[in-house]
Coordinates of N, CA and C in Angstrom, one line a residue:
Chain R
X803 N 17.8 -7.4 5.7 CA 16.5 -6.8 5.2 C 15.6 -7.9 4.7
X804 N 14.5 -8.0 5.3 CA 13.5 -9.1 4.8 C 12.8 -8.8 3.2
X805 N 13.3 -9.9 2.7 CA 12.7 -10.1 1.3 C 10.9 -10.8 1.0
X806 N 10.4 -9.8 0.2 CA 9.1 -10.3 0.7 C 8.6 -10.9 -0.7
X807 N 8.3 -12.3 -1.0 CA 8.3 -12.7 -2.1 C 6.4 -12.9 -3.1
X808 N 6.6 -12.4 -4.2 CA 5.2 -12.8 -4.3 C 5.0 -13.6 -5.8
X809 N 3.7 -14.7 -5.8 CA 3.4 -14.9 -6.9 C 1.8 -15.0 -6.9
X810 N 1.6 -15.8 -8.0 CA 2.7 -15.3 -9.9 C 2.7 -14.0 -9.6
X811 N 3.8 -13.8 -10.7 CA 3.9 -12.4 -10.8 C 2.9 -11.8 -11.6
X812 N 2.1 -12.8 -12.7 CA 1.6 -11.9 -13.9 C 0.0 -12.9 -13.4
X813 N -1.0 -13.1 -14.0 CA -1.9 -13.7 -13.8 C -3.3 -13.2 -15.2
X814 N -3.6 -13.4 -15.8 CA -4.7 -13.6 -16.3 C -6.0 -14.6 -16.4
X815 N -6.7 -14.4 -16.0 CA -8.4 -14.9 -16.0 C -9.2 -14.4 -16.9
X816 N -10.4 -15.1 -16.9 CA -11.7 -14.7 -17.1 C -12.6 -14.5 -16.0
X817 N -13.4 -13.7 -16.6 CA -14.3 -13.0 -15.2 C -15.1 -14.1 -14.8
X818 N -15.7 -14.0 -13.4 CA -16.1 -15.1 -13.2 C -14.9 -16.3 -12.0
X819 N -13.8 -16.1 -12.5 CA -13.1 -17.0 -12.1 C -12.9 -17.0 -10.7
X820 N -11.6 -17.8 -9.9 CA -11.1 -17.8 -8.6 C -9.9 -17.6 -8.8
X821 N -9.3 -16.9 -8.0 CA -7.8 -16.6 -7.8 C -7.1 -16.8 -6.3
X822 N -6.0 -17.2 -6.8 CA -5.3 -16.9 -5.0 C -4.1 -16.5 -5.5
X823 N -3.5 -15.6 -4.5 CA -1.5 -14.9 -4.9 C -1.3 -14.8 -3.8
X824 N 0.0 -15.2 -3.4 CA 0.6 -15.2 -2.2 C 1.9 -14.6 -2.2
X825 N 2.3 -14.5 -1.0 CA 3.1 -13.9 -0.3 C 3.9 -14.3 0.9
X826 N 5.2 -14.3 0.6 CA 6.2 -15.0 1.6 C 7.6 -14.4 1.9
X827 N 7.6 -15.1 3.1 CA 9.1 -14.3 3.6 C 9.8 -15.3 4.6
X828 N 11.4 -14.8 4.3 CA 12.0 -16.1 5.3 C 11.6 -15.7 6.9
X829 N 11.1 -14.5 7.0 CA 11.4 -14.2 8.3 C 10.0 -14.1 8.9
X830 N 9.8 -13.4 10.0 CA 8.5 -13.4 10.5 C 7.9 -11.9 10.4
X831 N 6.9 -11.6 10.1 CA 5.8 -10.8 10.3 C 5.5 -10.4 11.0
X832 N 5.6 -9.0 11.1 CA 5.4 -8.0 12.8 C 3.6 -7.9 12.2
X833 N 3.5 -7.4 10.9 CA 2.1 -7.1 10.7 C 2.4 -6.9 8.9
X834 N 1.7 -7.8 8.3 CA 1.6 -7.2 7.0 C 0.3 -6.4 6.3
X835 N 0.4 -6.2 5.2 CA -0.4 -5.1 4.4 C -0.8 -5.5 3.5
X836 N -1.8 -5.8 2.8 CA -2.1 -5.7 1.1 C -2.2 -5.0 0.5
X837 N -2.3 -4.2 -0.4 CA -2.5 -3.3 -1.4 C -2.8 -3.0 -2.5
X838 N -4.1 -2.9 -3.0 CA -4.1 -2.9 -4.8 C -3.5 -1.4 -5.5
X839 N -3.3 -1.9 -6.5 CA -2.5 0.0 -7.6 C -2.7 -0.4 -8.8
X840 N -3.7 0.7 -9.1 CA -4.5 0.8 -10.7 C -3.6 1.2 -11.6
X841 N -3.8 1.2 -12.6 CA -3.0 2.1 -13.7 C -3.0 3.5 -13.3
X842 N -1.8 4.2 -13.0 CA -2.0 5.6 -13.1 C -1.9 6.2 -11.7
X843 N -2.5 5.5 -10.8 CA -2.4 5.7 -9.8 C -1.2 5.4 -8.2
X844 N -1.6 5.8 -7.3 CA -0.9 4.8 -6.3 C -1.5 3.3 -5.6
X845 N -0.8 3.4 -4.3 CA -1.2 1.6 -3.9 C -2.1 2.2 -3.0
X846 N -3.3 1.2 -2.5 CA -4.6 1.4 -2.0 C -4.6 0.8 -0.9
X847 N -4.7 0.7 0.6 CA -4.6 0.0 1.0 C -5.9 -0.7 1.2
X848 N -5.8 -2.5 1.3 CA -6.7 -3.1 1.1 C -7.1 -3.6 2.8
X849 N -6.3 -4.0 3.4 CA -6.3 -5.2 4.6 C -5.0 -5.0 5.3
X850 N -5.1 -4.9 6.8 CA -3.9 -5.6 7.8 C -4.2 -6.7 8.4
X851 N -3.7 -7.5 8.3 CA -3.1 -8.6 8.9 C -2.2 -8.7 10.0
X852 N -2.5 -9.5 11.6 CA -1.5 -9.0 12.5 C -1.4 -10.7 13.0
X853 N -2.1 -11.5 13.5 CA -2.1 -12.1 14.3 C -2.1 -13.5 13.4
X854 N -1.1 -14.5 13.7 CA -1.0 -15.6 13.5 C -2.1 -16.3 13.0
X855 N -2.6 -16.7 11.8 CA -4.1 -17.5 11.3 C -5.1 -16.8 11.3
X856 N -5.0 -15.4 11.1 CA -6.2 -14.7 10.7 C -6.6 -14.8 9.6
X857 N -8.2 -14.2 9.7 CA -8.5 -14.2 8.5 C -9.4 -13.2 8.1
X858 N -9.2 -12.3 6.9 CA -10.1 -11.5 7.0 C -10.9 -11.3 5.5
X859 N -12.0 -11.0 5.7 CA -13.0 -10.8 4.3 C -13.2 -9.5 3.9
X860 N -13.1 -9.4 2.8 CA -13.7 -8.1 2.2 C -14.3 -8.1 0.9
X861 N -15.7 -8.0 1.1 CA -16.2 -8.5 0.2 C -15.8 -9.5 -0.6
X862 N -15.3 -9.6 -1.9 CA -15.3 -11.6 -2.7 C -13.6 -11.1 -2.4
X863 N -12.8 -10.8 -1.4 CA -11.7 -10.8 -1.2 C -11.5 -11.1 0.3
X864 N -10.6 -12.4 0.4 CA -10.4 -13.2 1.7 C -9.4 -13.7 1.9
X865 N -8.6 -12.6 3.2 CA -7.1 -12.7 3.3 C -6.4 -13.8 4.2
X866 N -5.7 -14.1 4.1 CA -5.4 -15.4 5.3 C -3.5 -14.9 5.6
X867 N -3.5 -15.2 7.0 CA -2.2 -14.9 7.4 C -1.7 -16.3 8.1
X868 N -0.5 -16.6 7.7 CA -0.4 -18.4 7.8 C -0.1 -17.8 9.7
X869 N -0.4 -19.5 9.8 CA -0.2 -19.6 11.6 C 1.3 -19.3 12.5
X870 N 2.9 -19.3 11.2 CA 3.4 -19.2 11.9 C 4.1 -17.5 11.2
X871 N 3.1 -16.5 10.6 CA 3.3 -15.5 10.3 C 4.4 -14.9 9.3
X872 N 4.8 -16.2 8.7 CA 5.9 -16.3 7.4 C 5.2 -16.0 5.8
X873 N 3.9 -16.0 6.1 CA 3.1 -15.9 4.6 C 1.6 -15.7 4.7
X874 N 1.2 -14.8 3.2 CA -0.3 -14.6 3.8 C -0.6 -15.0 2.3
X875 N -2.2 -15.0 1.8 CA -2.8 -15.6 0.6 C -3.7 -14.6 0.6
X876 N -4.2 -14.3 -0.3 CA -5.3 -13.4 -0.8 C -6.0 -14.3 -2.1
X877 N -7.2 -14.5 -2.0 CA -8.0 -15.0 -2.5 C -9.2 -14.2 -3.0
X878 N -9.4 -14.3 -4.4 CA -10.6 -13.4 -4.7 C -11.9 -14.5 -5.2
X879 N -12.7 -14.3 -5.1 CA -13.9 -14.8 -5.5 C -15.0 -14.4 -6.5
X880 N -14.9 -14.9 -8.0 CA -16.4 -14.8 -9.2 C -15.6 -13.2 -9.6
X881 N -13.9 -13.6 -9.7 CA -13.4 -11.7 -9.9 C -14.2 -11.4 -11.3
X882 N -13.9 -10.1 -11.2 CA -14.9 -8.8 -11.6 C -13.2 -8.3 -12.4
X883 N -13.8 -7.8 -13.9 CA -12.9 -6.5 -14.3 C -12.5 -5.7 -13.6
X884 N -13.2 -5.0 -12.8 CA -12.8 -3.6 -11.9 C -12.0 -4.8 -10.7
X885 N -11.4 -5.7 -10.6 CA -10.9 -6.2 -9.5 C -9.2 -6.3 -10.5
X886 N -9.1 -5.7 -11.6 CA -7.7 -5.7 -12.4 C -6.7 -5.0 -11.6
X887 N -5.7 -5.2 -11.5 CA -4.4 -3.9 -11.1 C -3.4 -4.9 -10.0
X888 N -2.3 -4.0 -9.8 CA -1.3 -4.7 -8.8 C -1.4 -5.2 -7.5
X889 N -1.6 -5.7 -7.2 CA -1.5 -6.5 -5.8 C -0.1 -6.6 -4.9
X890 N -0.2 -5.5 -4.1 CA 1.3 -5.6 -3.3 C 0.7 -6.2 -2.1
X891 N 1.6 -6.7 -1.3 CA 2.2 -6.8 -0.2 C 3.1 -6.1 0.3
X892 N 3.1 -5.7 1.8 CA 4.4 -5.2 2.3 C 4.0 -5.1 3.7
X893 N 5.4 -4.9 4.1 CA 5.6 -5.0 5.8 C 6.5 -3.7 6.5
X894 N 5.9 -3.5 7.5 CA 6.7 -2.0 7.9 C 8.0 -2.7 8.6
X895 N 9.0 -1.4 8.0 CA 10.6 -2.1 8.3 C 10.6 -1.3 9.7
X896 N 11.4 -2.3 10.4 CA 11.8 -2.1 11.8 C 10.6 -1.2 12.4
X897 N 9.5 -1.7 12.5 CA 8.6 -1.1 12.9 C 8.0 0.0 13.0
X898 N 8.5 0.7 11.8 CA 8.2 2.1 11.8 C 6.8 2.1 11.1
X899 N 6.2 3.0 11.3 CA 4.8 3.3 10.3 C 4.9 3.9 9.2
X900 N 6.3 4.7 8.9 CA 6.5 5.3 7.7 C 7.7 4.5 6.5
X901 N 7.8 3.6 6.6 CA 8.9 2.9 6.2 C 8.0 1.4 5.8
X902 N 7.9 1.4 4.4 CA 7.1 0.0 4.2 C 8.0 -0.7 3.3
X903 N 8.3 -2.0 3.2 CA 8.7 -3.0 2.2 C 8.0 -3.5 1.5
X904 N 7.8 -3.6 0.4 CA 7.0 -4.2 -0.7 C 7.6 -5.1 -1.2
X905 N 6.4 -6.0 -2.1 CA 6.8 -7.4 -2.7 C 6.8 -6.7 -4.1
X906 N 7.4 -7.2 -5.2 CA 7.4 -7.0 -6.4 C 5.7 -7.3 -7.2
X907 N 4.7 -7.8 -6.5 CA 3.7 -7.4 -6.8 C 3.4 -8.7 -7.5
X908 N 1.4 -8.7 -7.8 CA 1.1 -9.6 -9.1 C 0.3 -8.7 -9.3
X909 N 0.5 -9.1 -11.1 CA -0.5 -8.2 -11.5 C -1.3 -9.3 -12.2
X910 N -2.7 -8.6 -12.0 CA -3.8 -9.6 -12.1 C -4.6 -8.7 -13.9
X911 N -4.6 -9.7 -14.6 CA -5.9 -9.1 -15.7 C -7.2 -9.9 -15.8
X912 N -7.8 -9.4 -15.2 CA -9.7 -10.1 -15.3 C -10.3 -9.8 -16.8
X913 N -10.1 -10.8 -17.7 CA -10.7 -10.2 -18.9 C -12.6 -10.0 -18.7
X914 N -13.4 -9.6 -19.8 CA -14.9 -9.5 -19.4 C -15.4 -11.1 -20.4
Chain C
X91 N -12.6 16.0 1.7 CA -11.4 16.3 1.9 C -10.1 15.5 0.8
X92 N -9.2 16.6 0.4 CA -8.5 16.0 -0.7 C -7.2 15.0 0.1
X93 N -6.7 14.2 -1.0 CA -6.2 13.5 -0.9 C -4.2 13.8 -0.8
X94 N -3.8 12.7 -0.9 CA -2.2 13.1 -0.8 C -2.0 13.9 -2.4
X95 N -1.9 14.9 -2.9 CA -1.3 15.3 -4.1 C -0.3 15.9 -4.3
X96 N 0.5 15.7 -5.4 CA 1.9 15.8 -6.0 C 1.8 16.4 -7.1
X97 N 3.1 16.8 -7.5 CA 3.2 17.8 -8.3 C 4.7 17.5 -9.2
X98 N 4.6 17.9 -10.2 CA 4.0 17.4 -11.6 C 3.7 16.1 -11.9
X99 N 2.6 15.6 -12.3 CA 2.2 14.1 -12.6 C 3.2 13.4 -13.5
X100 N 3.9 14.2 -14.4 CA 4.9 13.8 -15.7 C 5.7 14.9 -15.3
X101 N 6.7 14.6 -15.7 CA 8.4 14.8 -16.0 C 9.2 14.0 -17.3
X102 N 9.7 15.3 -17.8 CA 10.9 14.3 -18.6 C 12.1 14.9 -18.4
X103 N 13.2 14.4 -18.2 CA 14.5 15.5 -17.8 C 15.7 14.8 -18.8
X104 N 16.7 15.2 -19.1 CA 17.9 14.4 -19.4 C 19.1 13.8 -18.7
X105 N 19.6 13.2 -19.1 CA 21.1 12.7 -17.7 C 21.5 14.2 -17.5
X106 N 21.6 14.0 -15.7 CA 22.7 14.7 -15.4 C 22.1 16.5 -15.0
X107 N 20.4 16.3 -15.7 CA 19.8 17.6 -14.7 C 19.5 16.9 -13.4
X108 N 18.8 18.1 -12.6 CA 18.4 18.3 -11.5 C 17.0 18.0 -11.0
X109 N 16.4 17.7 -10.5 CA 14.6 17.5 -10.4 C 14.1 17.7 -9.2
X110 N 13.0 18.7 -9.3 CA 12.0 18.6 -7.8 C 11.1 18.0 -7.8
X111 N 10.4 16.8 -6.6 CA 9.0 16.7 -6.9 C 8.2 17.0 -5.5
X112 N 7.4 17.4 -5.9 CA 6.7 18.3 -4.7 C 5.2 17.1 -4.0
X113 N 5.2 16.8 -2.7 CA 3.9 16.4 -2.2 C 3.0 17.4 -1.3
X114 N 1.8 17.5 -0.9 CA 1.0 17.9 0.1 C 0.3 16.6 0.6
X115 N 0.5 17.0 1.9 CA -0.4 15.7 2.5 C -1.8 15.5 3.2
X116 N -1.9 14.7 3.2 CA -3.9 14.8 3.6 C -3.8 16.0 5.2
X117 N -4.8 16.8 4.9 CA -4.9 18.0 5.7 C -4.5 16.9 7.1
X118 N -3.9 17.6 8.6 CA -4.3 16.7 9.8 C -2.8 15.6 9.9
X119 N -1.9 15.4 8.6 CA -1.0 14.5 8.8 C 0.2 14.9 8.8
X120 N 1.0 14.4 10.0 CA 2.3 15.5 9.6 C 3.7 14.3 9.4
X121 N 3.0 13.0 8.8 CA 4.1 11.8 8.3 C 4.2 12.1 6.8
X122 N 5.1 11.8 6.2 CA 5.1 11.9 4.6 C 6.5 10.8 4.4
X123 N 6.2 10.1 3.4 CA 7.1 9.0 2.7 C 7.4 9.3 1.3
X124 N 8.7 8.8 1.3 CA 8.3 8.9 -0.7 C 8.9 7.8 -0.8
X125 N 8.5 7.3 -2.0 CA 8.8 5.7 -3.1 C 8.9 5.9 -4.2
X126 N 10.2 4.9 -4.8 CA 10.3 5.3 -5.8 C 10.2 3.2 -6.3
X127 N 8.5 3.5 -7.4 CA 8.6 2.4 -8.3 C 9.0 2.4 -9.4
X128 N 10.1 1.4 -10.0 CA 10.2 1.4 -11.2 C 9.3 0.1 -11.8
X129 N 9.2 0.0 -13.1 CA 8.6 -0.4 -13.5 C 8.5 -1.9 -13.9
X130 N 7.5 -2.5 -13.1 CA 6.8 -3.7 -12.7 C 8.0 -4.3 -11.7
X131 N 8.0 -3.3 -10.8 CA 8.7 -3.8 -9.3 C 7.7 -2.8 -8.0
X132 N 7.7 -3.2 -7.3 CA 6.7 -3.2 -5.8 C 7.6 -1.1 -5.9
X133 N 6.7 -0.3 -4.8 CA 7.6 0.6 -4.4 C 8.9 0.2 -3.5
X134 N 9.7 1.1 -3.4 CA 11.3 1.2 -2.6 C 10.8 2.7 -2.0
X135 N 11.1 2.2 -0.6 CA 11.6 3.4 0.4 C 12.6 3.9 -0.1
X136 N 12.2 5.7 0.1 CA 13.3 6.4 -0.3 C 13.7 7.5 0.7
X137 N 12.3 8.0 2.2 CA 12.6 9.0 3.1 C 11.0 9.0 3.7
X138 N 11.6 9.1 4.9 CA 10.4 9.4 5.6 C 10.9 10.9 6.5
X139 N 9.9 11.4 6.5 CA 9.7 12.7 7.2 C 8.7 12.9 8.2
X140 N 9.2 13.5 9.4 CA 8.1 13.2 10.3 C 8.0 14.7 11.2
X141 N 7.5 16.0 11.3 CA 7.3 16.9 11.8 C 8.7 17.5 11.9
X142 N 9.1 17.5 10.4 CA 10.1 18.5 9.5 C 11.8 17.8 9.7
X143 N 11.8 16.9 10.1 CA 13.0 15.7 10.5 C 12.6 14.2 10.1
X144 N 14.0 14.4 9.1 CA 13.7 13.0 8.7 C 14.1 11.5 9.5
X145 N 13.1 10.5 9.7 CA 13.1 9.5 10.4 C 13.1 8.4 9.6
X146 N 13.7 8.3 8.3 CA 14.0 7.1 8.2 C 14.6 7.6 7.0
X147 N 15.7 6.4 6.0 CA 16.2 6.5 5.1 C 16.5 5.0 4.1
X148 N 16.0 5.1 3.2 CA 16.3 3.7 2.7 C 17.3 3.9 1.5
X149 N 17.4 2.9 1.0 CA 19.0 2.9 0.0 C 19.5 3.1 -0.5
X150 N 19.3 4.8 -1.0 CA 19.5 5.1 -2.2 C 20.9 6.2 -1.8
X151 N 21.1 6.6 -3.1 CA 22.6 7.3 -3.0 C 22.3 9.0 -2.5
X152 N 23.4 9.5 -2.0 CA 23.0 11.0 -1.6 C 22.6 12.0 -2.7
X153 N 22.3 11.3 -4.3 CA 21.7 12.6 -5.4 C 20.4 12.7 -4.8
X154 N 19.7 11.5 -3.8 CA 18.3 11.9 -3.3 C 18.5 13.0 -2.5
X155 N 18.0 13.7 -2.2 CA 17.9 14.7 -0.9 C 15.9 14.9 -0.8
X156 N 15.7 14.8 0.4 CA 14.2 15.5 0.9 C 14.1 16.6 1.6
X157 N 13.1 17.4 2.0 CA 12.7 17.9 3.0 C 11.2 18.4 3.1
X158 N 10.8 18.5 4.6 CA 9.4 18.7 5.4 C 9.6 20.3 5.3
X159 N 8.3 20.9 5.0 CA 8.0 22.3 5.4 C 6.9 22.5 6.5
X160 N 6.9 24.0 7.3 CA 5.8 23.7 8.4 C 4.8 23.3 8.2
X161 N 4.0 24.0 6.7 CA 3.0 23.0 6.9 C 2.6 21.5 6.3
X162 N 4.1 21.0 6.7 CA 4.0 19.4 6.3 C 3.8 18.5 4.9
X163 N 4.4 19.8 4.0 CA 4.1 19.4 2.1 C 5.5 19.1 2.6
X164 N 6.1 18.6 1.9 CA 7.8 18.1 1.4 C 8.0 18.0 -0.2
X165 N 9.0 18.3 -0.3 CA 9.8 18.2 -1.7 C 11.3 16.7 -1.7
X166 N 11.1 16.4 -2.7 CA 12.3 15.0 -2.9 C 13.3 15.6 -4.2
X167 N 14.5 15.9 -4.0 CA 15.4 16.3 -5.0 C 16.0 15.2 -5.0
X168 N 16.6 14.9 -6.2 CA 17.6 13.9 -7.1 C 18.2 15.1 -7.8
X169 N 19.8 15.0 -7.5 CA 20.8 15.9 -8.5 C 21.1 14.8 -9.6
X170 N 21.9 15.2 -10.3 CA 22.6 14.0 -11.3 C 21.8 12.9 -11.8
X171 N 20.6 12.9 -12.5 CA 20.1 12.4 -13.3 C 20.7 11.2 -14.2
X172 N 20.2 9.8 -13.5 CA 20.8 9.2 -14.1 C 19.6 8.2 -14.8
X173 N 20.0 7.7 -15.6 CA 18.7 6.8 -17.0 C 17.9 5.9 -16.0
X174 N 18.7 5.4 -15.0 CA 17.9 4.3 -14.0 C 16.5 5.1 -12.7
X175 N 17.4 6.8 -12.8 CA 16.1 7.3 -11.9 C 14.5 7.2 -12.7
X176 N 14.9 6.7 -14.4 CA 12.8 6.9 -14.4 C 11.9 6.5 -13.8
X177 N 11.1 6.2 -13.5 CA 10.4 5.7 -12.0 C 9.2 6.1 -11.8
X178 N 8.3 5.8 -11.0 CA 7.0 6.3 -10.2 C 7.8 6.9 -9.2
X179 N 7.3 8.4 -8.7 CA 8.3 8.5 -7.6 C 6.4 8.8 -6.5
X180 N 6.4 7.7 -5.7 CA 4.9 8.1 -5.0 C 5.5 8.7 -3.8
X181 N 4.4 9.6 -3.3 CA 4.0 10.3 -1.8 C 3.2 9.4 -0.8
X182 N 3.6 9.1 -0.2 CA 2.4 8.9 1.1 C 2.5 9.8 2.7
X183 N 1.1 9.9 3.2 CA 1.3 10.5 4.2 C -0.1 9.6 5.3
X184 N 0.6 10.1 6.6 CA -0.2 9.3 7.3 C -0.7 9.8 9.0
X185 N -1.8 9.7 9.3 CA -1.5 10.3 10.8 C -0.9 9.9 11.4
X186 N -0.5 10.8 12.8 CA 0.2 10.5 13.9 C -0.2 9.1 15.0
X187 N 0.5 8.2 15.4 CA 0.2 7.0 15.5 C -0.8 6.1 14.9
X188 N -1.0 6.3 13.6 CA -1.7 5.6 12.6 C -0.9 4.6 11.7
X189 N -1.6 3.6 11.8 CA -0.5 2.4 10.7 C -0.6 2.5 9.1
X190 N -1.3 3.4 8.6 CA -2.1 3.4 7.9 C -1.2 4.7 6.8
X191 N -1.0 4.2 5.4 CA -0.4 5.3 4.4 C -1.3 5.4 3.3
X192 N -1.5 6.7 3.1 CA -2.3 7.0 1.8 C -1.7 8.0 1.2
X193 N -1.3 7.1 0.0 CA -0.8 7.4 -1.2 C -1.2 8.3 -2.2
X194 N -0.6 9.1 -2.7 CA -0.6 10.4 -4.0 C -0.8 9.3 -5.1
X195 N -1.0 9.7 -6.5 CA -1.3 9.4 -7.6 C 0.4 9.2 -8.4
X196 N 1.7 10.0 -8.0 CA 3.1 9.9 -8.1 C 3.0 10.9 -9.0
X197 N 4.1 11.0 -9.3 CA 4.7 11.7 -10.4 C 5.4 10.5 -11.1
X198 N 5.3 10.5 -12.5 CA 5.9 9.8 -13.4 C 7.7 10.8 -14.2
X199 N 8.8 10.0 -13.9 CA 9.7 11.0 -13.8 C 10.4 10.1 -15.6
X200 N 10.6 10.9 -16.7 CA 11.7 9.9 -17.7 C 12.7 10.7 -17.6
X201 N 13.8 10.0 -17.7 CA 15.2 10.5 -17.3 C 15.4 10.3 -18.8
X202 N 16.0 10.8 -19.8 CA 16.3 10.5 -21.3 C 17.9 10.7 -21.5

């Protein structure tokens, strides 16, 4: 079973700041997933990632999937309070669409 | 159009009862997953259901039991209540060849 590793686990800033949390695995990546989860709620999907050295933006959030598909980075930009909550990763097991792996998550606090 | 919702948001049960938790899935989807997060760990696969047959199974011991109805709501039973089931137990459902899972709000379950 592929272990999907993430850090830091915990993270506090001030708003304004830069962040990056990553995500790794001994094995290779069919396609990974990011995820934010608020208090209270479930996980959101943020971004897929498929292809060796991608990269993708969303708004001050800019995802990178390393070249040999063992790890991806999520980078936020000038974070915002409302950018608080857990940050998962995960990967669909044995290919299925209904069957996801998750990382134990960072949780990020953006103070104001 | 509403979202994945579940039923009851809270739970509190003692060792050794019984529990149902109930999902409906986004109108149009006939995938449903459930996860069970405990707390400050990523979700765990627990069942996927896919047009009233289950297609996938992850870890857990047989007090889980699921099942799909026709019109694609599912219920997740846990017999035997044990202190470690407290948990987020989340819903996701998703369309038919779609990579994509959107998650319920969970049910928050305390086992006491």
């Amino acid at each position: 079973t592929q272990l999907l590793e993430q850090s830091p686990q915990f993270l506090s800033i001030q708003e304004g700041e830069n962040l990056t949390v990553y995500c790794n695995s001994s094995s290779v990546f069919s396609s990974l997933q990011w995820y934010r989860q608020e208090p209270g709620e479930g996980p959101v999907l943020l971004v897929t990632v498929v292809t060796g050295g991608e990269v993708k933006k969303l708004k001050r959030l800019t995802f990178q999937f390393g070249d040999a598909r063992k790890d991806s980075s999520l980078h936020i930009t000038a974070a915002q309070p409302g950018d608080t909550g857990l940050y998962l990763c995960a990967e669909t097991l044995g290919g299925s669409q209904g069957n996801l792996i998750f990382g134990k998550g960072t949780k990020l606090s953006v103070k104001p | 159009d509403a979202g994945v919702t579940q039923s009851p948001t809270h739970l509190i049960k003692t060792r050794g009862q019984q529990v149902t938790l109930r999902c409906s899935p986004i109108s149009g989807h006939k995938s449903v997953s459930w996860y069970q997060q405990v707390l400050g760990q990523g979700p765990q696969f627990i069942f996927q259901y896919y047009e009233k047959e289950e297609r996938g199974r992850g870890n857990f011991p047989d007090r889980f039991s699921a099942r799909q109805f026709p019109n694609y709501s599912s219920e997740l039973n846990v017999n035997a209540l044990l202190l470690g089931d407290s948990a987020l137990y989340l819903c996701a459902s998703s369309a038919t060849g779609a990579n994509i899972q959107y998650f319920g709000a969970g049910t928050r379950l305390s086992v006491l």
